[in-house]
Every structure is written in structure tokens, then in C-alpha cells.
Amino acid sequence: MTRSITSRAAAAAVIALTLAAGCSSNTEPAAAPGTSGAVASGTTPGTTARATVERPAGPAADVSEELTGGNGVFLGQITGVDLAGNGYVEHEYVAAGTATTYVADGDPADDGAIDVTEGETDDYRTRIVVRRPENPDDFNGTVVMEWLNVSGGLDANPDFSYAADELLRNGYAWVGVSAQKIGVEGGEVAVTVPIGEGLSGQGLKALDPARYGTLSHPGDGYSYDIFTQVARAVRGEGGADLLGGAEVDQILAAGESQSGFALTTYVNAIAPETQAFDGYLIHSRGGPGLPLGTPGAAISIVDAITGGPTTIRGDIAVPVLQLETETDLVSVIGFLPARQPDTDLLRTWEVAGTAHADRGLIGPVADSLDCGAPINDGPHGFAVRSALRHLDTWVRTGEAPPTMPQLEIDESGDSPAIARDADGIALGGIRYPVVDVPVQVLSGDPGPAPDIICLLTGTTNPIPAERLAELYASPDAYTAAFTEATDAAIATGALLAEDRQAMLDEAQPELLTP
């Protein structure tokens, strides 16, 4: 069972990117193109037949050795998930092999495409965590493979945390990959956060030598090929069986924050060479992509933050869905300059009322953070679950997700900002009842505290009682409007029908005076 970290120390590890950024040959089926992205906001394009891509032959990771002993599976995960109660099992394996680096052939193309050649090779011995239905018959055929996030100086699984309800209720398998060096070997953390000093930057080998002492990571330049080789093993290449005999239909790569930066580079540079994945969920990426890296070293996230904006290349062969919060667009993460139109195989969703890291991700630890205002308690998780379902459907059937409206931008000041209404609520974007029928102001903007963590956690501020009285004639009127907005969000595709009751539970009529 995974050891979930419940101390404030874990906040630094789980909250993604700007802990660092503030400072510094088989043929298998893949996704078909959807129809044109030039459709009305909130509408779904038509369905086309699922296409195939050629998967070049290549080495698969050796995943035959299961990791046991020590203190159990270690992940920077704040809130625990009842895997057994949902019919799931968890196993951890060594992933070993010989990986290559990649070297760019010249500058990126205008559309983000990067031509690469293979560079140096070296041996690796990292770890993967597998969560799957105990009964193979309950597996839905889709593996979500997450590039574990290391921005806080250790491996964390934010996409699993946000998407757990969807993953477990619908029979997905999940594989978390320790793709980057610092998660295994430890190393310098770009920003040392006092509450994370006990864990951050230690690496698996130091945190639990009895379990992880034999691991070895040759550097982040090899991370992209390690990720590819694990995907091949997940498909069963090399005789691997990570899923208890269940057959894999498709693999979706997922990565949040720094890992989203990495997947941006993977799609633009590595994917055309490998075609290892059937779709990509790029979550809370910034404007640039992560550098390709060099042998022996960890990639500096500062180098990524200071890079130029990078779009997703125009000739992608499988679906890519980008999911961005308010924070991601205009903060130091800086996605805004990398905006691009939706295409047959690209969707970008921008979500009103959300922050890069929120209460839904860090749970009760949120109460111990002093950001000068309560941190964001918005609908981020609802958006992740919907995005995952839509991406999976896209890959399976060719039915593309709806094209959604962008968040509106105010460019009247010194720097771009999210445009807001008189109450401070974002305009445009994907909208949920908590922003369209508000009793609080949910924002991706940070609170007044200078702590770097607070740059990512947004805010939840009250709406004055007199304003609430203007908005709603009674608590019953508020509840009726909230219910109507919930059903409207389901109709647009922003909210899954299975999440209807969970969204209705977010209503707070008690904040209104009868």
C-alpha cells in the first residue's frame, strides 16, 4: 500500500511546478482524427473511424522484478485512496534497460516540431507503480501512464489524485513512472521550502534504501526514452505482464505541471520517432517545453520557464488534450503565449475558477498553509475527470471532445491578466456551477502572502452577504439555479453525468441568509 504523506512537508512535494519556477515494428490501433476544431463552443464534432499508426520496433523496459520490502511504495501523495475497496491492487516494479538521449537537429520549427537524433546511451534502473483492477475482467482496456512530477524534489502523482474517482469507477489501469533523476537519486531542489526539508531532494534511494537502494538513474536526458520503453513494456512487449493477463487496448500519457512541460517536448520531438502512446493528457503545462537534457544531469525547470513559447506540432498522429487552469495562463507558468487553435487532433480546455494546485489536490494540508487567504477550492478535479473521459473516448472511437471557450484576457495593464466580472469571477472558459451560481469567488490569482507555494494555490474569497441577497431571492432559489447550472455543465461535456451528485454537493445554501 502506498504511504500517503499527511504532514505539511508533503505540500512542497505535491504542489507542482513553481516550487522551482518561482526562482529560477508492430502496427497497433491509435486514434483517428476528429472533425475540424472550428465548431461552436461547447459542441462536439462528429465521429470518424479510428485510425492506425505504425509503431516502430524498439526496446522495452525489463519489468520482471517486483519491488518489495522496506517501508512500502513511496509517493508524494497527500490524501489516500482506498484501492482495495474499489477492487484494485497496487504493485511496484523495477524498470530497467539501456536508454538513449536525444539531440535536437537545429532549432524547433515554427509549429513546435523538433527534429532529433539519438545521442548517448546508458543503463537505467528506475521504478514504476502499477494500480489495476484485481480482476482482469474489470479492466476497461485503457492504461493511463503518468510521468511522475518531481518539482517538489520527490515523485508525486497529481493526475492520479485528481482523476482517481474516474479511474477507479471505470476500470482504468494506472502506471506511474519515475522518469526523472531527482525522484530516484535526489539532488538540488531549485527552491528549498522549509516545510519540505525532511523529504524534498532526498530521492527514493535515500528515503528507503532497503527497498530502492539498487535503483540507478543516468540523468534526465534519458527520461524521454525511459518513458517510451516503459510504455512498450505496458503493452506486453518483451514478454512483460503488468496487468494480470489483461489485454491493453490503448495507453494515454499524462503529466501535470513540470511533467506537462515534459510531455509537450515528448509530443513535439519524440512521439514521431516512437508512436508509443495513443493519446496525451497535457495538464497545467506552461508556455515552453522541457529541455531535452544532457547525460548525467537533472533538467533545470528554470531553463524551461525562461524558454520561448512552444505550440503543439501540427502533424501529430494521435489526440492531444491540454487542460489549463487560470493560474497556468498568466502566472510564472506562462501558458498564454503558447495558445493555439484547436485542430482535428488537438483540444485545449481552460477552466474558470481553478488554480494550479488546490484544496482538492492537497487536502487537509491546505488548512496549514498561510497564503493570506484561503486557497482555491474550485472545480479542478471535475475538469480532469471529464478531460480524461473525453480523451479516452476520442482515442477509442474518433469522437473528439467539445471545443470549449477560452478564458478571457484583460490586456489593459502592464501584463495580461484573467478578465473578471464585478465580483472577481473569471470570464469565459469552461464553467461550472460554482462560478456561474457563486457564493464565493474562486480564483487562480494568488493570495497576498509571499510564500512561493502560494503563487500556485489561488484563492477562495467570500461574496458579501448584501451581494448574495442581490443574486438570490432565497436559499431555495440558489439551489434551483445551482442544479440547473449543473445539468447545463453536463450538457456541454464539461461535467460527467457520474459527477452530478458530487457537484450538487458543492452547493452551499447555508451561506445565504433565509
Short mmCIF file of C-alpha atoms in Angstrom, two decimals, residues 10-498:
data_model
loop_
_atom_site.label_atom_id
_atom_site.label_comp_id
_atom_site.label_asym_id
_atom_site.label_seq_id
_atom_site.Cartn_x
_atom_site.Cartn_y
_atom_site.Cartn_z
CA ALA A 10 4.32 16.99 1.68
CA ALA A 11 2.76 20.19 0.45
CA ALA A 12 6.07 21.25 -1.02
CA ALA A 13 6.39 17.91 -2.76
CA VAL A 14 2.92 17.64 -4.22
CA ILE A 15 2.27 21.22 -5.26
CA ALA A 16 3.62 21.20 -8.74
CA LEU A 17 5.71 23.44 -10.88
CA THR A 18 6.59 26.71 -9.22
CA LEU A 19 8.32 25.34 -6.23
CA ALA A 20 11.06 25.57 -8.80
CA ALA A 21 9.68 28.06 -11.26
CA GLY A 22 9.35 31.00 -8.93
CA CYS A 23 13.12 31.23 -8.70
CA SER A 24 14.62 30.38 -11.22
CA SER A 25 7.86 -2.91 -35.78
CA ASN A 26 4.27 -3.61 -34.74
CA THR A 27 1.15 -1.95 -36.10
CA GLU A 28 -1.44 -1.26 -33.44
CA PRO A 29 -4.57 0.90 -33.39
CA ALA A 30 -4.37 4.52 -32.36
CA ALA A 31 -6.72 7.45 -32.54
CA ALA A 32 -8.43 8.75 -35.60
CA PRO A 33 -8.68 12.40 -36.41
CA GLY A 34 -11.82 14.04 -35.19
CA THR A 35 -13.55 16.63 -37.27
CA SER A 36 -12.42 20.21 -37.51
CA GLY A 37 -11.95 22.19 -34.31
CA ALA A 38 -13.76 25.14 -35.87
CA VAL A 39 -17.06 24.39 -34.19
CA ALA A 40 -19.30 26.24 -31.80
CA SER A 41 -18.15 26.44 -28.19
CA GLY A 42 -19.35 23.53 -26.12
CA THR A 43 -20.34 21.42 -29.12
CA THR A 44 -18.94 18.06 -30.09
CA PRO A 45 -17.58 17.38 -33.58
CA GLY A 46 -18.63 14.27 -35.44
CA THR A 47 -17.11 10.84 -35.22
CA THR A 48 -14.67 9.33 -37.68
CA ALA A 49 -13.27 5.82 -37.91
CA ARG A 50 -10.40 5.03 -35.62
CA ALA A 51 -7.10 5.08 -37.49
CA THR A 52 -3.89 3.14 -37.06
CA VAL A 53 -0.32 4.27 -36.63
CA GLU A 54 2.86 2.36 -37.29
CA ARG A 55 4.79 1.69 -34.10
CA PRO A 56 8.49 1.34 -34.87
CA ALA A 57 10.22 -1.54 -33.14
CA GLY A 58 12.34 -0.65 -30.15
CA PRO A 59 13.49 -1.91 -26.77
CA ALA A 60 11.04 -2.41 -23.93
CA ALA A 61 11.93 -1.93 -20.29
CA ASP A 62 12.58 -5.09 -18.30
CA VAL A 63 9.86 -5.05 -15.63
CA SER A 64 10.22 -8.61 -14.40
CA GLU A 65 11.47 -7.68 -10.90
CA GLU A 66 8.87 -6.66 -8.34
CA LEU A 67 9.93 -4.28 -5.58
CA THR A 68 9.03 -5.37 -2.06
CA GLY A 69 10.22 -4.81 1.48
CA GLY A 70 11.33 -1.62 3.12
CA ASN A 71 8.53 0.75 4.02
CA GLY A 72 6.29 0.07 1.04
CA VAL A 73 5.50 2.11 -2.06
CA PHE A 74 6.59 5.73 -1.67
CA LEU A 75 4.81 8.57 -3.46
CA GLY A 76 4.28 12.20 -2.53
CA GLN A 77 0.54 11.75 -2.18
CA ILE A 78 -1.36 13.82 0.38
CA THR A 79 -4.68 12.01 0.51
CA GLY A 80 -5.01 8.25 0.47
CA VAL A 81 -7.23 6.29 -1.91
CA ASP A 82 -8.99 3.06 -0.97
CA LEU A 83 -7.66 0.87 -3.75
CA ALA A 84 -8.72 -2.45 -2.23
CA GLY A 85 -12.21 -1.17 -1.51
CA ASN A 86 -12.55 -0.35 -5.20
CA GLY A 87 -11.30 -3.76 -6.32
CA TYR A 88 -7.80 -2.57 -7.18
CA VAL A 89 -4.33 -3.86 -6.39
CA GLU A 90 -1.03 -1.99 -6.36
CA HIS A 91 2.36 -3.38 -7.33
CA GLU A 92 5.75 -1.77 -7.78
CA TYR A 93 8.42 -2.92 -10.20
CA VAL A 94 11.93 -2.14 -11.28
CA ALA A 95 12.03 -0.85 -14.86
CA ALA A 96 15.47 -1.46 -16.32
CA GLY A 97 17.24 -1.28 -19.63
CA THR A 98 19.53 0.82 -21.79
CA ALA A 99 18.16 4.19 -22.85
CA THR A 100 19.26 6.87 -25.28
CA THR A 101 19.35 10.63 -25.10
CA TYR A 102 18.02 12.79 -27.92
CA VAL A 103 19.79 15.70 -29.56
CA ALA A 104 17.95 18.41 -31.49
CA ASP A 105 18.86 18.87 -35.15
CA GLY A 106 18.65 22.63 -35.36
CA ASP A 107 16.03 24.96 -33.93
CA PRO A 108 12.38 23.99 -33.47
CA ALA A 109 10.04 24.65 -36.38
CA ASP A 110 7.51 27.45 -36.13
CA ASP A 111 4.80 24.96 -35.16
CA GLY A 112 6.87 23.48 -32.32
CA ALA A 113 8.18 20.42 -34.16
CA ILE A 114 11.70 19.35 -33.16
CA ASP A 115 13.81 17.07 -35.32
CA VAL A 116 16.02 14.85 -33.17
CA THR A 117 18.68 12.20 -33.47
CA GLU A 118 19.67 9.65 -30.87
CA GLY A 119 22.66 10.56 -28.72
CA GLU A 120 24.49 8.74 -25.95
CA THR A 121 23.22 5.57 -24.30
CA ASP A 122 23.39 4.42 -20.70
CA ASP A 123 21.84 1.84 -18.42
CA TYR A 124 18.96 2.74 -16.15
CA ARG A 125 17.16 1.08 -13.28
CA THR A 126 14.15 3.09 -12.15
CA ARG A 127 10.76 2.14 -10.68
CA ILE A 128 7.15 2.09 -11.79
CA VAL A 129 3.97 1.83 -9.73
CA VAL A 130 1.04 -0.11 -11.19
CA ARG A 131 -2.54 0.24 -9.97
CA ARG A 132 -5.00 -2.03 -11.75
CA PRO A 133 -8.27 -3.88 -11.24
CA GLU A 134 -7.64 -7.06 -9.27
CA ASN A 135 -9.98 -8.94 -11.61
CA PRO A 136 -8.63 -8.62 -15.17
CA ASP A 137 -12.21 -8.79 -16.47
CA ASP A 138 -12.85 -5.42 -14.81
CA PHE A 139 -10.12 -3.68 -16.84
CA ASN A 140 -11.55 -1.32 -19.46
CA GLY A 141 -8.55 -1.62 -21.80
CA THR A 142 -7.02 1.82 -21.14
CA VAL A 143 -3.80 2.42 -19.25
CA VAL A 144 -3.12 5.95 -18.03
CA MET A 145 0.65 6.29 -17.77
CA GLU A 146 1.68 9.26 -15.64
CA TRP A 147 5.08 10.94 -15.82
CA LEU A 148 5.51 11.44 -12.07
CA ASN A 149 6.04 15.05 -11.04
CA VAL A 150 9.32 15.97 -9.32
CA SER A 151 9.01 19.73 -8.93
CA GLY A 152 8.94 19.44 -5.14
CA GLY A 153 12.04 17.24 -5.08
CA LEU A 154 10.34 13.83 -5.00
CA ASP A 155 7.90 11.75 -7.03
CA ALA A 156 4.26 12.84 -6.83
CA ASN A 157 1.17 11.73 -8.76
CA PRO A 158 -1.13 14.74 -9.17
CA ASP A 159 -3.02 13.37 -12.16
CA PHE A 160 -3.91 10.19 -10.31
CA SER A 161 -5.00 12.27 -7.33
CA TYR A 162 -7.31 14.46 -9.42
CA ALA A 163 -8.66 11.64 -11.60
CA ALA A 164 -8.91 8.82 -9.03
CA ASP A 165 -12.72 8.71 -8.96
CA GLU A 166 -12.90 8.33 -12.74
CA LEU A 167 -10.03 5.85 -12.89
CA LEU A 168 -11.40 3.53 -10.22
CA ARG A 169 -15.09 3.58 -11.14
CA ASN A 170 -14.44 2.79 -14.80
CA GLY A 171 -11.74 0.15 -14.66
CA TYR A 172 -8.70 2.00 -15.96
CA ALA A 173 -5.20 0.86 -15.07
CA TRP A 174 -2.67 3.46 -13.96
CA VAL A 175 1.11 3.31 -14.20
CA GLY A 176 3.29 5.93 -12.53
CA VAL A 177 6.82 6.25 -13.90
CA SER A 178 9.82 7.66 -12.04
CA ALA A 179 11.10 9.19 -15.24
CA GLN A 180 13.38 11.90 -13.84
CA LYS A 181 16.63 11.69 -11.94
CA ILE A 182 15.82 13.65 -8.80
CA GLY A 183 12.97 11.32 -7.91
CA VAL A 184 15.39 8.39 -7.77
CA GLU A 185 18.79 9.84 -6.94
CA GLY A 186 17.81 13.04 -5.17
CA GLY A 187 19.52 16.32 -5.91
CA GLU A 188 19.31 20.05 -5.63
CA VAL A 189 15.81 21.46 -5.42
CA ALA A 190 15.54 24.80 -7.16
CA VAL A 191 13.64 26.30 -4.24
CA THR A 192 14.13 24.94 -0.75
CA VAL A 193 10.85 25.13 1.13
CA PRO A 194 11.34 24.82 4.90
CA ILE A 195 8.31 22.60 5.40
CA GLY A 196 9.66 20.10 2.87
CA GLU A 197 13.25 19.80 4.04
CA GLY A 198 12.75 16.33 5.50
CA LEU A 199 11.76 14.76 2.19
CA SER A 200 12.43 17.09 -0.69
CA GLY A 201 15.50 16.32 -2.76
CA GLN A 202 16.33 13.08 -0.95
CA GLY A 203 15.35 10.67 -3.72
CA LEU A 204 13.93 7.17 -3.37
CA LYS A 205 17.31 5.58 -2.68
CA ALA A 206 17.91 7.71 0.40
CA LEU A 207 14.31 7.70 1.58
CA ASP A 208 14.10 3.89 1.67
CA PRO A 209 17.44 2.17 0.93
CA ALA A 210 16.07 -1.26 1.80
CA ARG A 211 13.50 -1.02 -0.99
CA TYR A 212 15.10 1.29 -3.52
CA GLY A 213 18.84 1.06 -2.90
CA THR A 214 19.61 -0.76 -6.16
CA LEU A 215 17.95 1.82 -8.39
CA SER A 216 20.07 3.99 -10.69
CA HIS A 217 19.09 6.89 -12.95
CA PRO A 218 21.61 8.16 -15.54
CA GLY A 219 20.09 11.64 -15.96
CA ASP A 220 17.07 13.45 -17.34
CA GLY A 221 18.34 13.35 -20.90
CA TYR A 222 17.36 9.68 -20.83
CA SER A 223 13.91 10.31 -19.35
CA TYR A 224 12.10 10.51 -22.68
CA ASP A 225 13.37 7.12 -23.84
CA ILE A 226 12.77 5.57 -20.43
CA PHE A 227 9.16 6.69 -20.68
CA THR A 228 8.89 5.14 -24.15
CA GLN A 229 10.43 1.85 -23.05
CA VAL A 230 8.04 1.56 -20.11
CA ALA A 231 5.11 2.09 -22.49
CA ARG A 232 6.33 -0.79 -24.63
CA ALA A 233 6.52 -2.98 -21.54
CA VAL A 234 2.99 -1.97 -20.56
CA ARG A 235 1.82 -3.21 -23.97
CA GLY A 236 3.41 -6.56 -23.17
CA GLU A 237 6.44 -6.26 -25.41
CA GLY A 238 9.38 -8.33 -24.22
CA GLY A 239 7.03 -10.77 -22.51
CA ALA A 240 6.01 -8.34 -19.79
CA ASP A 241 2.70 -8.79 -17.96
CA LEU A 242 1.95 -5.88 -15.66
CA LEU A 243 -1.84 -6.21 -15.78
CA GLY A 244 -2.54 -9.73 -14.58
CA GLY A 245 -3.15 -11.09 -18.05
CA ALA A 246 -5.45 -8.28 -19.19
CA GLU A 247 -5.04 -7.01 -22.74
CA VAL A 248 -4.12 -3.37 -23.32
CA ASP A 249 -6.16 -1.54 -25.95
CA GLN A 250 -4.62 1.92 -25.58
CA ILE A 251 -2.16 3.88 -23.45
CA LEU A 252 -2.75 7.52 -22.59
CA ALA A 253 0.28 9.50 -21.44
CA ALA A 254 -0.48 12.01 -18.69
CA GLY A 255 1.62 14.64 -16.98
CA GLU A 256 0.87 17.67 -14.83
CA SER A 257 2.93 20.84 -14.40
CA GLN A 258 6.63 20.11 -14.96
CA SER A 259 5.59 16.72 -16.30
CA GLY A 260 3.25 18.54 -18.69
CA PHE A 261 6.24 20.55 -19.89
CA ALA A 262 7.99 17.21 -20.48
CA LEU A 263 5.09 15.75 -22.45
CA THR A 264 5.00 18.88 -24.60
CA THR A 265 8.57 18.14 -25.64
CA TYR A 266 7.80 14.44 -25.97
CA VAL A 267 4.94 15.12 -28.39
CA ASN A 268 6.96 17.62 -30.40
CA ALA A 269 10.22 15.68 -30.59
CA ILE A 270 9.97 12.04 -29.53
CA ALA A 271 6.48 10.86 -30.45
CA PRO A 272 7.06 10.89 -34.23
CA GLU A 273 10.03 8.58 -33.68
CA THR A 274 8.28 6.11 -31.37
CA GLN A 275 4.46 6.34 -31.61
CA ALA A 276 4.40 4.72 -28.18
CA PHE A 277 1.15 6.33 -26.99
CA ASP A 278 -2.40 6.54 -28.28
CA GLY A 279 -3.20 9.93 -26.75
CA TYR A 280 -1.83 12.60 -24.42
CA LEU A 281 -3.32 14.49 -21.49
CA ILE A 282 -1.03 17.50 -21.05
CA HIS A 283 -2.14 19.12 -17.82
CA SER A 284 -1.16 22.56 -16.49
CA ARG A 285 1.82 23.00 -18.79
CA GLY A 286 3.50 26.35 -19.23
CA GLY A 287 4.45 28.18 -22.39
CA PRO A 288 7.71 26.35 -23.20
CA GLY A 289 8.54 22.67 -23.24
CA LEU A 290 11.07 20.96 -21.01
CA PRO A 291 14.61 20.85 -22.47
CA LEU A 292 15.86 17.59 -23.96
CA GLY A 293 18.52 17.39 -21.27
CA THR A 294 22.07 16.10 -21.18
CA PRO A 295 23.61 12.86 -19.86
CA GLY A 296 24.18 12.68 -16.13
CA ALA A 297 22.30 15.83 -15.16
CA ALA A 298 18.85 16.78 -13.97
CA ILE A 299 16.93 19.19 -16.19
CA SER A 300 16.58 22.65 -14.70
CA ILE A 301 12.97 23.75 -14.63
CA VAL A 302 14.28 27.31 -14.65
CA ASP A 303 15.64 26.65 -18.15
CA ALA A 304 12.15 25.60 -19.20
CA ILE A 305 10.41 28.59 -17.64
CA THR A 306 12.73 31.03 -19.37
CA GLY A 307 12.32 29.40 -22.78
CA GLY A 308 10.16 30.69 -25.58
CA PRO A 309 6.53 29.67 -26.07
CA THR A 310 6.04 26.29 -27.72
CA THR A 311 2.92 25.13 -29.51
CA ILE A 312 1.98 21.53 -30.23
CA ARG A 313 3.29 20.48 -33.64
CA GLY A 314 0.78 20.46 -36.46
CA ASP A 315 1.36 16.92 -37.71
CA ILE A 316 0.57 14.97 -34.55
CA ALA A 317 -0.73 11.47 -35.27
CA VAL A 318 -2.84 10.88 -32.15
CA PRO A 319 -5.10 13.06 -29.98
CA VAL A 320 -3.70 15.62 -27.55
CA LEU A 321 -5.86 17.30 -24.91
CA GLN A 322 -4.35 20.21 -22.99
CA LEU A 323 -6.01 21.24 -19.71
CA GLU A 324 -5.14 24.64 -18.24
CA THR A 325 -6.21 26.42 -15.06
CA GLU A 326 -6.49 30.17 -14.55
CA THR A 327 -3.13 30.11 -12.78
CA ASP A 328 -1.44 28.40 -15.71
CA LEU A 329 -2.27 31.09 -18.24
CA VAL A 330 -0.84 34.27 -16.76
CA SER A 331 1.34 33.39 -13.76
CA VAL A 332 5.03 32.49 -13.93
CA ILE A 333 3.92 29.27 -15.63
CA GLY A 334 3.01 31.36 -18.66
CA PHE A 335 0.91 29.23 -20.98
CA LEU A 336 -0.84 32.19 -22.63
CA PRO A 337 1.78 32.87 -25.37
CA ALA A 338 1.56 29.20 -26.40
CA ARG A 339 -2.17 29.25 -27.10
CA GLN A 340 -3.14 27.82 -30.48
CA PRO A 341 -6.40 26.97 -32.24
CA ASP A 342 -8.00 23.57 -31.82
CA THR A 343 -7.42 21.17 -34.69
CA ASP A 344 -8.60 17.73 -35.74
CA LEU A 345 -6.29 16.18 -33.12
CA LEU A 346 -5.80 18.97 -30.58
CA ARG A 347 -8.08 20.35 -27.90
CA THR A 348 -7.20 22.91 -25.24
CA TRP A 349 -9.52 23.37 -22.28
CA GLU A 350 -9.20 26.41 -19.99
CA VAL A 351 -11.19 26.23 -16.77
CA ALA A 352 -12.67 29.17 -14.88
CA GLY A 353 -12.36 29.20 -11.10
CA THR A 354 -9.36 26.89 -10.93
CA ALA A 355 -5.82 27.06 -9.59
CA HIS A 356 -2.70 25.11 -10.48
CA ALA A 357 -2.82 23.32 -7.11
CA ASP A 358 -5.88 23.49 -4.89
CA ARG A 359 -7.60 22.03 -1.86
CA GLY A 360 -8.75 19.06 -3.91
CA LEU A 361 -5.12 18.11 -4.51
CA ILE A 362 -3.52 18.80 -1.15
CA GLY A 363 -6.49 18.04 1.08
CA PRO A 364 -6.29 18.92 4.79
CA VAL A 365 -2.79 20.32 4.38
CA ALA A 366 -4.48 23.35 2.82
CA ASP A 367 -5.60 24.47 6.27
CA SER A 368 -2.00 24.76 7.44
CA LEU A 369 -0.81 26.93 4.54
CA ASP A 370 -0.73 30.63 5.32
CA CYS A 371 -1.26 32.35 1.99
CA GLY A 372 -3.13 35.35 3.37
CA ALA A 373 -6.43 33.98 2.07
CA PRO A 374 -8.00 30.51 1.89
CA ILE A 375 -6.60 28.60 -1.07
CA ASN A 376 -8.68 27.71 -4.11
CA ASP A 377 -11.40 25.11 -3.57
CA GLY A 378 -12.60 25.10 -7.16
CA PRO A 379 -13.69 22.54 -9.77
CA HIS A 380 -10.23 21.43 -10.96
CA GLY A 381 -10.85 17.74 -10.27
CA PHE A 382 -14.17 17.73 -12.13
CA ALA A 383 -12.36 19.10 -15.19
CA VAL A 384 -9.58 16.50 -15.02
CA ARG A 385 -12.03 13.63 -14.81
CA SER A 386 -14.04 14.95 -17.75
CA ALA A 387 -10.90 15.56 -19.79
CA LEU A 388 -9.71 12.01 -19.19
CA ARG A 389 -13.05 10.51 -20.21
CA HIS A 390 -13.23 12.63 -23.36
CA LEU A 391 -9.65 11.75 -24.32
CA ASP A 392 -10.29 8.05 -23.80
CA THR A 393 -13.44 8.23 -25.94
CA TRP A 394 -11.56 10.18 -28.61
CA VAL A 395 -8.89 7.51 -28.81
CA ARG A 396 -11.36 4.62 -28.78
CA THR A 397 -13.91 5.96 -31.27
CA GLY A 398 -12.59 9.04 -33.03
CA GLU A 399 -15.28 11.20 -31.39
CA ALA A 400 -13.44 14.40 -30.49
CA PRO A 401 -14.11 16.33 -27.28
CA PRO A 402 -16.11 19.54 -27.49
CA THR A 403 -14.25 22.70 -28.39
CA MET A 404 -14.59 24.93 -25.35
CA PRO A 405 -14.42 28.73 -24.97
CA GLN A 406 -11.13 30.25 -23.89
CA LEU A 407 -10.74 32.25 -20.71
CA GLU A 408 -10.99 35.95 -21.50
CA ILE A 409 -7.83 38.02 -21.07
CA ASP A 410 -7.53 41.62 -19.88
CA GLU A 411 -4.58 43.28 -21.59
CA SER A 412 -5.17 46.79 -20.29
CA GLY A 413 -2.50 46.61 -17.59
CA ASP A 414 1.25 46.16 -17.57
CA SER A 415 0.86 42.43 -18.11
CA PRO A 416 -2.01 40.20 -19.26
CA ALA A 417 -4.49 39.10 -16.60
CA ILE A 418 -7.61 37.00 -16.46
CA ALA A 419 -10.62 39.21 -17.24
CA ARG A 420 -13.10 39.24 -14.36
CA ASP A 421 -16.63 40.39 -13.65
CA ALA A 422 -17.57 42.86 -10.93
CA ASP A 423 -17.44 40.09 -8.31
CA GLY A 424 -13.95 39.00 -9.37
CA ILE A 425 -15.01 35.82 -11.16
CA ALA A 426 -13.21 34.88 -14.38
CA LEU A 427 -14.95 35.48 -17.70
CA GLY A 428 -15.03 32.81 -20.38
CA GLY A 429 -13.52 29.35 -20.20
CA ILE A 430 -15.15 26.10 -19.13
CA ARG A 431 -17.70 26.95 -16.48
CA TYR A 432 -19.13 25.03 -13.57
CA PRO A 433 -21.98 25.94 -11.21
CA VAL A 434 -19.53 27.11 -8.54
CA VAL A 435 -18.57 30.01 -10.83
CA ASP A 436 -21.87 30.60 -12.63
CA VAL A 437 -24.00 30.38 -9.47
CA PRO A 438 -21.42 31.62 -6.99
CA VAL A 439 -21.49 32.12 -3.26
CA GLN A 440 -17.69 32.52 -3.16
CA VAL A 441 -15.10 33.93 -5.54
CA LEU A 442 -12.90 31.10 -6.78
CA SER A 443 -9.79 32.42 -8.47
CA GLY A 444 -6.43 31.28 -9.77
CA ASP A 445 -4.86 34.53 -8.58
CA PRO A 446 -2.62 34.12 -5.53
CA GLY A 447 -3.23 35.45 -2.06
CA PRO A 448 -1.11 38.25 -0.59
CA ALA A 449 1.44 36.04 1.18
CA PRO A 450 4.90 36.00 -0.45
CA ASP A 451 5.44 32.25 0.08
CA ILE A 452 6.25 30.74 -3.29
CA ILE A 453 3.78 27.91 -2.77
CA CYS A 454 1.02 30.48 -2.66
CA LEU A 455 1.73 31.53 -6.24
CA LEU A 456 0.06 28.29 -7.32
CA THR A 457 -2.79 27.75 -4.92
CA GLY A 458 -5.20 30.53 -5.92
CA THR A 459 -7.82 31.85 -3.55
CA THR A 460 -11.35 31.32 -2.25
CA ASN A 461 -12.86 34.59 -1.05
CA PRO A 462 -16.36 35.30 0.32
CA ILE A 463 -19.03 37.24 -1.51
CA PRO A 464 -20.55 39.82 0.86
CA ALA A 465 -23.96 38.98 2.30
CA GLU A 466 -25.57 42.02 0.73
CA ARG A 467 -24.35 40.95 -2.70
CA LEU A 468 -25.64 37.41 -2.17
CA ALA A 469 -29.03 38.89 -1.32
CA GLU A 470 -29.00 40.68 -4.66
CA LEU A 471 -28.10 37.49 -6.52
CA TYR A 472 -30.54 35.07 -4.90
CA ALA A 473 -34.04 35.64 -3.56
CA SER A 474 -33.71 32.68 -1.17
CA PRO A 475 -31.60 29.60 -0.45
CA ASP A 476 -34.13 27.58 -2.44
CA ALA A 477 -33.74 29.89 -5.43
CA TYR A 478 -29.97 29.49 -5.20
CA THR A 479 -30.23 25.70 -5.02
CA ALA A 480 -32.54 25.60 -8.03
CA ALA A 481 -30.16 27.76 -10.06
CA PHE A 482 -27.19 25.62 -8.99
CA THR A 483 -29.00 22.46 -10.07
CA GLU A 484 -29.87 23.99 -13.44
CA ALA A 485 -26.25 25.04 -13.96
CA THR A 486 -25.08 21.54 -13.06
CA ASP A 487 -27.25 20.00 -15.74
CA ALA A 488 -26.08 22.65 -18.21
CA ALA A 489 -22.45 21.71 -17.49
CA ILE A 490 -23.26 18.07 -18.19
CA ALA A 491 -24.89 19.07 -21.47
CA THR A 492 -21.76 20.93 -22.61
CA GLY A 493 -19.50 17.98 -21.78
CA ALA A 494 -17.65 19.85 -19.05
CA LEU A 495 -19.13 17.70 -16.28
CA LEU A 496 -19.54 13.94 -16.34
CA ALA A 497 -23.01 12.64 -15.56
CA GLU A 498 -21.47 10.39 -12.90
#
